[in-house]
Coordinates of N, CA, C and O in Angstrom, one line a residue:
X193 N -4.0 -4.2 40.5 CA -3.0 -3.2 40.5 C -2.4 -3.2 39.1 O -2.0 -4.2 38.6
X194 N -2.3 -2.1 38.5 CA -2.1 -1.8 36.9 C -0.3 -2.0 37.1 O 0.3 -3.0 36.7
X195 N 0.2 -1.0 37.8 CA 1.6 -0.4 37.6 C 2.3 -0.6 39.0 O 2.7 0.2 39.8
X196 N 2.5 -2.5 39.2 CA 3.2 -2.5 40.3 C 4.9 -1.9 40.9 O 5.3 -1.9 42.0
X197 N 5.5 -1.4 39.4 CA 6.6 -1.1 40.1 C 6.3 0.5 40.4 O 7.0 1.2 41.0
X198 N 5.3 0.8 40.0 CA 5.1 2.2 40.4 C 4.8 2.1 42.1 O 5.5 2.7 42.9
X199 N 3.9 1.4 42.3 CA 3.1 1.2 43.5 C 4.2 0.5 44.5 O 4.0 0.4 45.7
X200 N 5.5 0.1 43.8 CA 6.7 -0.2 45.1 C 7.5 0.6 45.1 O 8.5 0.4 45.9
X201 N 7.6 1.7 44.0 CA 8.7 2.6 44.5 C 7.9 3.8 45.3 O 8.3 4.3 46.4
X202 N 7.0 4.0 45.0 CA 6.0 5.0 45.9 C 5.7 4.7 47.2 O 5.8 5.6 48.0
X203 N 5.5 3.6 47.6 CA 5.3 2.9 48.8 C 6.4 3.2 49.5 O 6.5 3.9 50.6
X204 N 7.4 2.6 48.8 CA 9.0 2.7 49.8 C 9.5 4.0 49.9 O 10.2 4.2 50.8
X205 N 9.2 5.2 48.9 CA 9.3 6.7 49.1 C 8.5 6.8 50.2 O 9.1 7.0 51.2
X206 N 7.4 6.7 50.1 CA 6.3 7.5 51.3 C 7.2 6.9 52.6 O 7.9 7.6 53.2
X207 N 7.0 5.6 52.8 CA 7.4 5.2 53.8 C 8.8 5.7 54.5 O 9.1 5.6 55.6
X208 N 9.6 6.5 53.4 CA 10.8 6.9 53.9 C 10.9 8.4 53.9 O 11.9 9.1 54.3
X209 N 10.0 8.8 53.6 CA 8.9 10.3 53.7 C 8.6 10.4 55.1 O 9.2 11.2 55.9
X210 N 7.9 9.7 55.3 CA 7.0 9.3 56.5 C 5.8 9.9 56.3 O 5.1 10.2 57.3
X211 N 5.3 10.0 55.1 CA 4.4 10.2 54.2 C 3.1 9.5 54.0 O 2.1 9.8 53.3
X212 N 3.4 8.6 54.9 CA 2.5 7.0 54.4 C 1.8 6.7 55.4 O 2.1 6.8 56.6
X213 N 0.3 6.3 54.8 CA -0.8 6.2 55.7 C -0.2 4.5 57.1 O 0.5 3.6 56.9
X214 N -0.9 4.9 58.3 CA -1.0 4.1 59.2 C -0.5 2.6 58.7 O 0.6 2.1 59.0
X215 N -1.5 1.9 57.9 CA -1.2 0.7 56.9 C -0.4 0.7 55.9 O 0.4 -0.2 55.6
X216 N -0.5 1.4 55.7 CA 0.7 1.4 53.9 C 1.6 0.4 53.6 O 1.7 -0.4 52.6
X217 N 2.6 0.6 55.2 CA 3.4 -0.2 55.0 C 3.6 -1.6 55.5 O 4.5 -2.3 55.3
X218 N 2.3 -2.1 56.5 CA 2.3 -3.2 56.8 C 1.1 -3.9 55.5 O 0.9 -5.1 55.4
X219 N 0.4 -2.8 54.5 CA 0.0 -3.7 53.5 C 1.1 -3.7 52.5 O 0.8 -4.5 51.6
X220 N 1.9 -3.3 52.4 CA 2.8 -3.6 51.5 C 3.5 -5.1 51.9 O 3.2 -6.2 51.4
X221 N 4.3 -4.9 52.8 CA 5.1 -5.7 53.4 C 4.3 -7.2 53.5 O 5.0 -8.2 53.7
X222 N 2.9 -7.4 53.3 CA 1.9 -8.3 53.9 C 1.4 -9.0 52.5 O 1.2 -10.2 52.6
X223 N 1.3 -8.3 51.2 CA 0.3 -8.7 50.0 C 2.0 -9.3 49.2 O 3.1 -8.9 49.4
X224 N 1.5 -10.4 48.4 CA 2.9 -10.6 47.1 C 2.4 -10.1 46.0 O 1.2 -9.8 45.8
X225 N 3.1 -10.0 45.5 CA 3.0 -8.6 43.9 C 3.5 -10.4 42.9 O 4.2 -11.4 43.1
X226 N 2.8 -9.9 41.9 CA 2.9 -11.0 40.8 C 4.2 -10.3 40.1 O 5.1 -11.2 40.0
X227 N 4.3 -9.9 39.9 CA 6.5 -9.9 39.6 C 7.1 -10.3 40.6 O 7.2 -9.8 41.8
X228 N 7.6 -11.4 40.1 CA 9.1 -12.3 41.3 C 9.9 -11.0 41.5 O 10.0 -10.5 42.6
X229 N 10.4 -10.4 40.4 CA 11.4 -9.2 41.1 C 11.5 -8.4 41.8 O 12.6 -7.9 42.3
X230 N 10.0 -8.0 41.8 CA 9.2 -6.8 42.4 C 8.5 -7.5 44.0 O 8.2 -6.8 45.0
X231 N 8.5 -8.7 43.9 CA 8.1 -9.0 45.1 C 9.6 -9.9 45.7 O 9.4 -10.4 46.8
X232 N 10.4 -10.0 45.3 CA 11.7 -10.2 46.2 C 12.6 -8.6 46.8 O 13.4 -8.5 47.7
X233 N 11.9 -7.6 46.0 CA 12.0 -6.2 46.9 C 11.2 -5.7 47.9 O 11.5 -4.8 48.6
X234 N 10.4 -6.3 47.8 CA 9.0 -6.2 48.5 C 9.9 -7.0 50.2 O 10.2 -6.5 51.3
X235 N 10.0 -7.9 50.0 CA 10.2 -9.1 51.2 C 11.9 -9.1 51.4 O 12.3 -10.1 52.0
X236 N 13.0 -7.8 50.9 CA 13.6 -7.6 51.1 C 13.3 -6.4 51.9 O 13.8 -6.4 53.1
X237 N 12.5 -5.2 51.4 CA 12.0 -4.5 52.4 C 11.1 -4.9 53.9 O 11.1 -4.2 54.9
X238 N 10.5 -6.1 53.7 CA 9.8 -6.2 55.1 C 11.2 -7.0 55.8 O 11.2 -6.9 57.0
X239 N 12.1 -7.5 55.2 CA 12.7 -8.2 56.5 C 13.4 -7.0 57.1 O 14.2 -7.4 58.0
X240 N 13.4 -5.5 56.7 CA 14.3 -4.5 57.5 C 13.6 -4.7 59.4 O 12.5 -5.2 59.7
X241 N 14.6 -4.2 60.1 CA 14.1 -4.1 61.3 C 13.6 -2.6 61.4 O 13.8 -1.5 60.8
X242 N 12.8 -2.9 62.2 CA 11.8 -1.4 62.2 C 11.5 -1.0 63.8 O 10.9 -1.7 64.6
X243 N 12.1 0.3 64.0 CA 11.9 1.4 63.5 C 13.7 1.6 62.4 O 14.6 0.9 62.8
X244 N 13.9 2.2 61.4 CA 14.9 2.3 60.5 C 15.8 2.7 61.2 O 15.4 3.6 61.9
X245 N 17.2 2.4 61.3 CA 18.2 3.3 61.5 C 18.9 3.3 59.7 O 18.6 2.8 58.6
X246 N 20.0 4.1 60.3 CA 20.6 5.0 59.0 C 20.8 3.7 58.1 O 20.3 3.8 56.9
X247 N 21.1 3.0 58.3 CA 21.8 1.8 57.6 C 20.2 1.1 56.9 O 20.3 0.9 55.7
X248 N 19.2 0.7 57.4 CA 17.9 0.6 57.0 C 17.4 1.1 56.0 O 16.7 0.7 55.1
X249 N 17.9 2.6 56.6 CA 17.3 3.9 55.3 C 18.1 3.4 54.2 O 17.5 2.6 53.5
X250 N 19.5 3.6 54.0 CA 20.2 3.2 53.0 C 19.7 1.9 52.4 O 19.3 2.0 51.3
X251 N 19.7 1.1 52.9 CA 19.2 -0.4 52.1 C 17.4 -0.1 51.7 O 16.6 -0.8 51.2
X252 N 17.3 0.8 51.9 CA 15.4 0.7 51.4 C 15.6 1.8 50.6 O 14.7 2.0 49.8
X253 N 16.6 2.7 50.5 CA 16.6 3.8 48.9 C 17.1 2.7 48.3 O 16.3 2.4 47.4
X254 N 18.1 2.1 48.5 CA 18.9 0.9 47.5 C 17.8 0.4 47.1 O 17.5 0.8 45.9
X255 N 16.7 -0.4 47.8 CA 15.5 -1.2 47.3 C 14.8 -0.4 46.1 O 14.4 -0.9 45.0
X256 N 14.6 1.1 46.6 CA 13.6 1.8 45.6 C 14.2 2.1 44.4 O 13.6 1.8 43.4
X257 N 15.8 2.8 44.2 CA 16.5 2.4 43.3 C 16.1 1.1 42.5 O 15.6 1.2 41.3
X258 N 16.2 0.2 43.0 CA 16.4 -1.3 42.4 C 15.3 -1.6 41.4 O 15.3 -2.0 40.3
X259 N 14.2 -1.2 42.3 CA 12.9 -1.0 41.6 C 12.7 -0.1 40.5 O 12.1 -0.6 39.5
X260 N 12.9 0.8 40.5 CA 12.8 2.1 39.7 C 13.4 1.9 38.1 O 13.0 2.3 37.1
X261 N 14.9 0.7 38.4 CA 15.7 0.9 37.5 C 15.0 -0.3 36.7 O 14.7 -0.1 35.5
X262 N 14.7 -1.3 37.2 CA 13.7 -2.5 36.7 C 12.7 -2.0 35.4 O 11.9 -1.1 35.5
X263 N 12.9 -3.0 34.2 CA 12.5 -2.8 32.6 C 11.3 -3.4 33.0 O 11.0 -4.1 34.0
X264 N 10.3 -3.0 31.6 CA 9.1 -4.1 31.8 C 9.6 -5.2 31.3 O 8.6 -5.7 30.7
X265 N 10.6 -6.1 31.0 CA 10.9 -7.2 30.5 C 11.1 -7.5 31.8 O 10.2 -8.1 32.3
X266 N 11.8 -7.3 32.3 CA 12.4 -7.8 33.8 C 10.8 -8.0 34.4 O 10.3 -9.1 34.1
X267 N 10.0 -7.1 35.2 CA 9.4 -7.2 35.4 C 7.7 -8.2 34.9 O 6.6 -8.4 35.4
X268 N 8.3 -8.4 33.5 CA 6.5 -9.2 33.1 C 6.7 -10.5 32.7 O 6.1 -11.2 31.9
X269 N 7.8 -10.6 33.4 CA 8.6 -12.5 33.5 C 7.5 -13.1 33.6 O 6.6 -12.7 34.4
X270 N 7.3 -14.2 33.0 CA 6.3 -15.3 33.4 C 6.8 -15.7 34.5 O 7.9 -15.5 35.0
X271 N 5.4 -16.7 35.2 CA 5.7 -17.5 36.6 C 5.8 -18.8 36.1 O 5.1 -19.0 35.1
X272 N 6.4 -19.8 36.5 CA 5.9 -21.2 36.3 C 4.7 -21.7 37.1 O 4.4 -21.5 38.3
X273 N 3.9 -22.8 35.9 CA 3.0 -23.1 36.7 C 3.2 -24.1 37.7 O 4.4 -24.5 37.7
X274 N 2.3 -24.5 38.6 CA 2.8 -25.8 40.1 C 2.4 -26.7 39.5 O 1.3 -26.7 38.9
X275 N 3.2 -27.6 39.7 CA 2.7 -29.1 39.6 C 1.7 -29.8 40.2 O 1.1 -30.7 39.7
X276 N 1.5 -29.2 41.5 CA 0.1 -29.4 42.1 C -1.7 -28.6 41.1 O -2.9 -29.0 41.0
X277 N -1.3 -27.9 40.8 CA -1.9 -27.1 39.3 C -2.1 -28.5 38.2 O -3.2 -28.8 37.8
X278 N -1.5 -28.8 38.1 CA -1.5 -29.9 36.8 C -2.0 -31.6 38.0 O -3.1 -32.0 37.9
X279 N -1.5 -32.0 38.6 CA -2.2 -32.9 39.6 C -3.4 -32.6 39.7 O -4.2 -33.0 38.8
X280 N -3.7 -32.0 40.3 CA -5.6 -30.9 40.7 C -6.5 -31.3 39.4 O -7.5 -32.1 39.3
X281 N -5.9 -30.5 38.2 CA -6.6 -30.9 37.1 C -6.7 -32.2 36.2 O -7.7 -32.4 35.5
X282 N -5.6 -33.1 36.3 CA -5.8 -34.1 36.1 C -6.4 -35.1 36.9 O -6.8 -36.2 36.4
X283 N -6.6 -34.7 38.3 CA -7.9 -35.4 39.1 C -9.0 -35.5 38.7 O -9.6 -36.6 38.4
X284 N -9.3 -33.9 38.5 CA -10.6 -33.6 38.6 C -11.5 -34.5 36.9 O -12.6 -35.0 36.8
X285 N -10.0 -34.4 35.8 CA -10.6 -34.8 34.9 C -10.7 -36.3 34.9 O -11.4 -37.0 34.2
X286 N -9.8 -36.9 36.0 CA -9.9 -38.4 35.9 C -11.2 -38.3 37.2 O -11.9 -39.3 37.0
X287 N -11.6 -37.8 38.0 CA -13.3 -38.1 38.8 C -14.2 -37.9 37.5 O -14.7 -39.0 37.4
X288 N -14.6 -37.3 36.6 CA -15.3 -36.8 35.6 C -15.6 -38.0 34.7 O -16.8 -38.2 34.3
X289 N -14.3 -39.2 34.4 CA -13.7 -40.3 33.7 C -14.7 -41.3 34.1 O -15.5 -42.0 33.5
X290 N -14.0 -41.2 35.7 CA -15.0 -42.7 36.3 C -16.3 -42.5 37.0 O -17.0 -43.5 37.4
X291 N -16.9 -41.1 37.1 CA -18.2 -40.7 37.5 C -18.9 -41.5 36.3 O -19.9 -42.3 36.4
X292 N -18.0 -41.2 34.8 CA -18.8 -41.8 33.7 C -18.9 -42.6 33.6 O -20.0 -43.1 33.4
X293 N -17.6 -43.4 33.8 CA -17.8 -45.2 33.8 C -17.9 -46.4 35.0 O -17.5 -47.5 35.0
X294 N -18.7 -45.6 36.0 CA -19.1 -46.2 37.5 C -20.2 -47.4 37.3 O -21.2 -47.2 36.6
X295 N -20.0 -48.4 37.7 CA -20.7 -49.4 37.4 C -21.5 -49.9 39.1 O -21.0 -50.8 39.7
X296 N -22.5 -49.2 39.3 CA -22.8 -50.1 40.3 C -22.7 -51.1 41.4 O -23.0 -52.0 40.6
X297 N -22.6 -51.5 42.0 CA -21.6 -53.0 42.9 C -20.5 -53.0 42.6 O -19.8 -53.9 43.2
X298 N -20.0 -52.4 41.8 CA -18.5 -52.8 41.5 C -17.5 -52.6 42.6 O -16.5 -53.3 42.9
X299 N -18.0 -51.2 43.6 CA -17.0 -50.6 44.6 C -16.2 -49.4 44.0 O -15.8 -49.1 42.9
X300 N -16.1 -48.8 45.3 CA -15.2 -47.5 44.9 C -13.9 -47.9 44.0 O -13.5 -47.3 43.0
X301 N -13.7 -48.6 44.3 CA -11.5 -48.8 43.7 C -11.7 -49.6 42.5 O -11.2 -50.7 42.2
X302 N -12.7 -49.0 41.7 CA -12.7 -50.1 40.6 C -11.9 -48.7 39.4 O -11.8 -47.6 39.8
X303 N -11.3 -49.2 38.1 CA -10.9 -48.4 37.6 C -9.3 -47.3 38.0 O -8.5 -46.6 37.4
X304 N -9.5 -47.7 39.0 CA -8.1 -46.7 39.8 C -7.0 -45.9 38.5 O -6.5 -44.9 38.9
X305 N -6.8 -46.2 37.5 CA -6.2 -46.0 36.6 C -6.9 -44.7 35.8 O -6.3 -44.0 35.0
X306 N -8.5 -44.6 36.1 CA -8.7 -43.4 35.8 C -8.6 -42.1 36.1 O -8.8 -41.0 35.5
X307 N -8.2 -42.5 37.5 CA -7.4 -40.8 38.4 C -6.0 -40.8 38.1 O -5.3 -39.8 37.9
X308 N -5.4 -42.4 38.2 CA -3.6 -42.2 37.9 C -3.0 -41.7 36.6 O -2.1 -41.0 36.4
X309 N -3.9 -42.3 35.9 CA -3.4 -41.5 34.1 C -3.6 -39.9 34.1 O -2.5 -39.3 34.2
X310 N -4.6 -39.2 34.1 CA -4.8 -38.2 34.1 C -4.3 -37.3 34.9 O -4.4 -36.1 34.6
X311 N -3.5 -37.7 36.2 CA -3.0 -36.8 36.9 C -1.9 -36.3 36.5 O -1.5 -35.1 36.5
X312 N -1.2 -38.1 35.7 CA 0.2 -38.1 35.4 C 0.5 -37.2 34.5 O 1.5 -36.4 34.5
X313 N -0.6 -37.4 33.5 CA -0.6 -36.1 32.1 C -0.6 -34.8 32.7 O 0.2 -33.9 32.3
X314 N -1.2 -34.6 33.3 CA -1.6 -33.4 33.8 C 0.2 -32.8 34.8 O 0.4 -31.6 34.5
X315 N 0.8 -33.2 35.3 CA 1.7 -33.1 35.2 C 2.9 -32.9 34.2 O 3.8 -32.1 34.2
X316 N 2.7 -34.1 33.2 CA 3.3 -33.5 32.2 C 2.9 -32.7 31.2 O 3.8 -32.5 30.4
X317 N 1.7 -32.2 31.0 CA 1.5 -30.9 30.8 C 2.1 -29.6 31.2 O 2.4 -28.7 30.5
X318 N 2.2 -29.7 32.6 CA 2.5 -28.5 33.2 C 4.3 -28.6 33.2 O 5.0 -27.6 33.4
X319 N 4.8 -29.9 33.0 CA 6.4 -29.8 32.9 C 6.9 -29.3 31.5 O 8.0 -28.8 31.3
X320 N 5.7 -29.5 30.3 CA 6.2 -29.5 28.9 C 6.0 -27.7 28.8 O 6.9 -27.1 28.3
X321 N 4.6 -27.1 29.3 CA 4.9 -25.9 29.6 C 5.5 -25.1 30.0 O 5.5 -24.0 29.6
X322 N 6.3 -25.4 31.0 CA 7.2 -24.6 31.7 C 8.7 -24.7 30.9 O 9.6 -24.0 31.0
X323 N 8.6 -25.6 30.3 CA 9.8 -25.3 29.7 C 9.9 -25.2 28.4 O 11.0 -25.3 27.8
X324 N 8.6 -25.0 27.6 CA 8.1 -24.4 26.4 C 8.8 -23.1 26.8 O 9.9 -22.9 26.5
X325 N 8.0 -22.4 27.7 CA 8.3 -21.0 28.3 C 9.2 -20.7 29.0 O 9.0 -19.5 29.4
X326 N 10.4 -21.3 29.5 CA 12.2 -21.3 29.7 C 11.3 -20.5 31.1 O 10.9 -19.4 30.9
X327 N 11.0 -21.3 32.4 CA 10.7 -20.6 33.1 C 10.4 -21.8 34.2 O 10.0 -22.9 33.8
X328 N 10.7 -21.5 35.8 CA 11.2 -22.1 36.5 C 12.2 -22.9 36.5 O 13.2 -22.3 36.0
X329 N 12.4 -24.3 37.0 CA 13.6 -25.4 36.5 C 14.2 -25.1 35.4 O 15.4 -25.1 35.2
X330 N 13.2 -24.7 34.4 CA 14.1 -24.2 32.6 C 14.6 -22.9 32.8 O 15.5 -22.7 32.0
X331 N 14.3 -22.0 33.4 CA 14.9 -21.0 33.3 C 16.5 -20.7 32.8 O 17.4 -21.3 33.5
X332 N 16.8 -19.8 31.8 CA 18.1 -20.1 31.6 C 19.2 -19.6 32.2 O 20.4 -19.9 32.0
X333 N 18.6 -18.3 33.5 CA 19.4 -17.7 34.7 C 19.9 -19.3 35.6 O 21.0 -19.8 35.9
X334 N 18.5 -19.7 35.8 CA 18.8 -20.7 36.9 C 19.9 -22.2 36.3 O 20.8 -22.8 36.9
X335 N 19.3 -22.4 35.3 CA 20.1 -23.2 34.1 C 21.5 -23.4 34.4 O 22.2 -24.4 34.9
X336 N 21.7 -22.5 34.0 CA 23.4 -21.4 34.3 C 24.0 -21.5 35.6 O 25.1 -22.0 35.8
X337 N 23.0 -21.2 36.7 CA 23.6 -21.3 38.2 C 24.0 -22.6 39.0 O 24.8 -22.7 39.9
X338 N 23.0 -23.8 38.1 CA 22.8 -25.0 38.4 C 24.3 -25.9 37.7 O 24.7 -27.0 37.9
X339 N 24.8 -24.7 36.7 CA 26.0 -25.7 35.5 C 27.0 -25.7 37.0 O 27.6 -26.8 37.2
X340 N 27.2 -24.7 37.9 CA 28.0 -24.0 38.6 C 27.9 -24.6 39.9 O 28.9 -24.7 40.6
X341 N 26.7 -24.9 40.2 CA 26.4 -25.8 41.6 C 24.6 -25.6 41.9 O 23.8 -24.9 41.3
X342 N 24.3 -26.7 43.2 CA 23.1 -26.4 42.8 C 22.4 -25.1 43.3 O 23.2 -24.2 43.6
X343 N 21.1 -24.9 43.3 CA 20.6 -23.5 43.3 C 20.0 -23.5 44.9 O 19.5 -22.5 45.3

């Protein structure tokens, strides 16, 4: 999908159109959109109760508004990467480690330090990135919220 804020203010039009094919809006409501902002409107729109009353309607123009008014800076925010992302790949490069250095009779648990180093980096890879790029924990919104109380 090229132009997701296009595709969530259209969505939430049709839908309040009644415009909108059979699915439309249970695949909207159903798929996450790679903008955090665009997909916290997204899952602000599915928790409406449905069928809409007036007050529904009102909160899902507010939603399309919200969307509409949204910059592409707002919207092409980085994500932070997971920590399980940096674990995963420091496994795989620490099995790679001891596939190499497997010695026969030794037993599986020999070396153990070649999956725990690599994981560890691999995490801190993914901690030094994310706050290279002021994004998740570093973010300087959440930063701010956290001086204030926690988040």
């Amino acid at each position: 999908m090229q132009d997701e804020r296009k595709y969530v203010v259209d969505t939430i039009g049709a839908f309040l159109n009644g415009s909108s094919g059979e699915r439309d809006w249970d695949d909207f409501t159903s798929t996450s959109l790679r903008s955090a902002e665009l997909n916290s409107i997204r899952l602000r729109a599915a928790a409406l109760d449905l069928p809409l009353n007036a007050d529904g309607e009102t909160v899902l123009m507010a939603l399309r508004d919200e969307a509409q008014l949204l910059t592409e800076a707002d919207i092409a925010k980085l994500r932070p990467w997971r920590m399980v992302t940096g674990v995963v790949c420091g496994l795989l490069a620490g099995a790679v480690l001891w596939w190499n250095s497997y010695i026969p009779g030794a037993g599986l648990f020999q070396n153990p330090q070649l999956f725990l180093i690599p994981a560890a980096l691999g995490i801190v890879v993914v901690s030094l990135r994310n706050k290279r790029k002021k994004v998740g924990p570093y973010d300087p919104e959440v930063v701010a919220l956290n001086r204030h109380g926690r988040v």
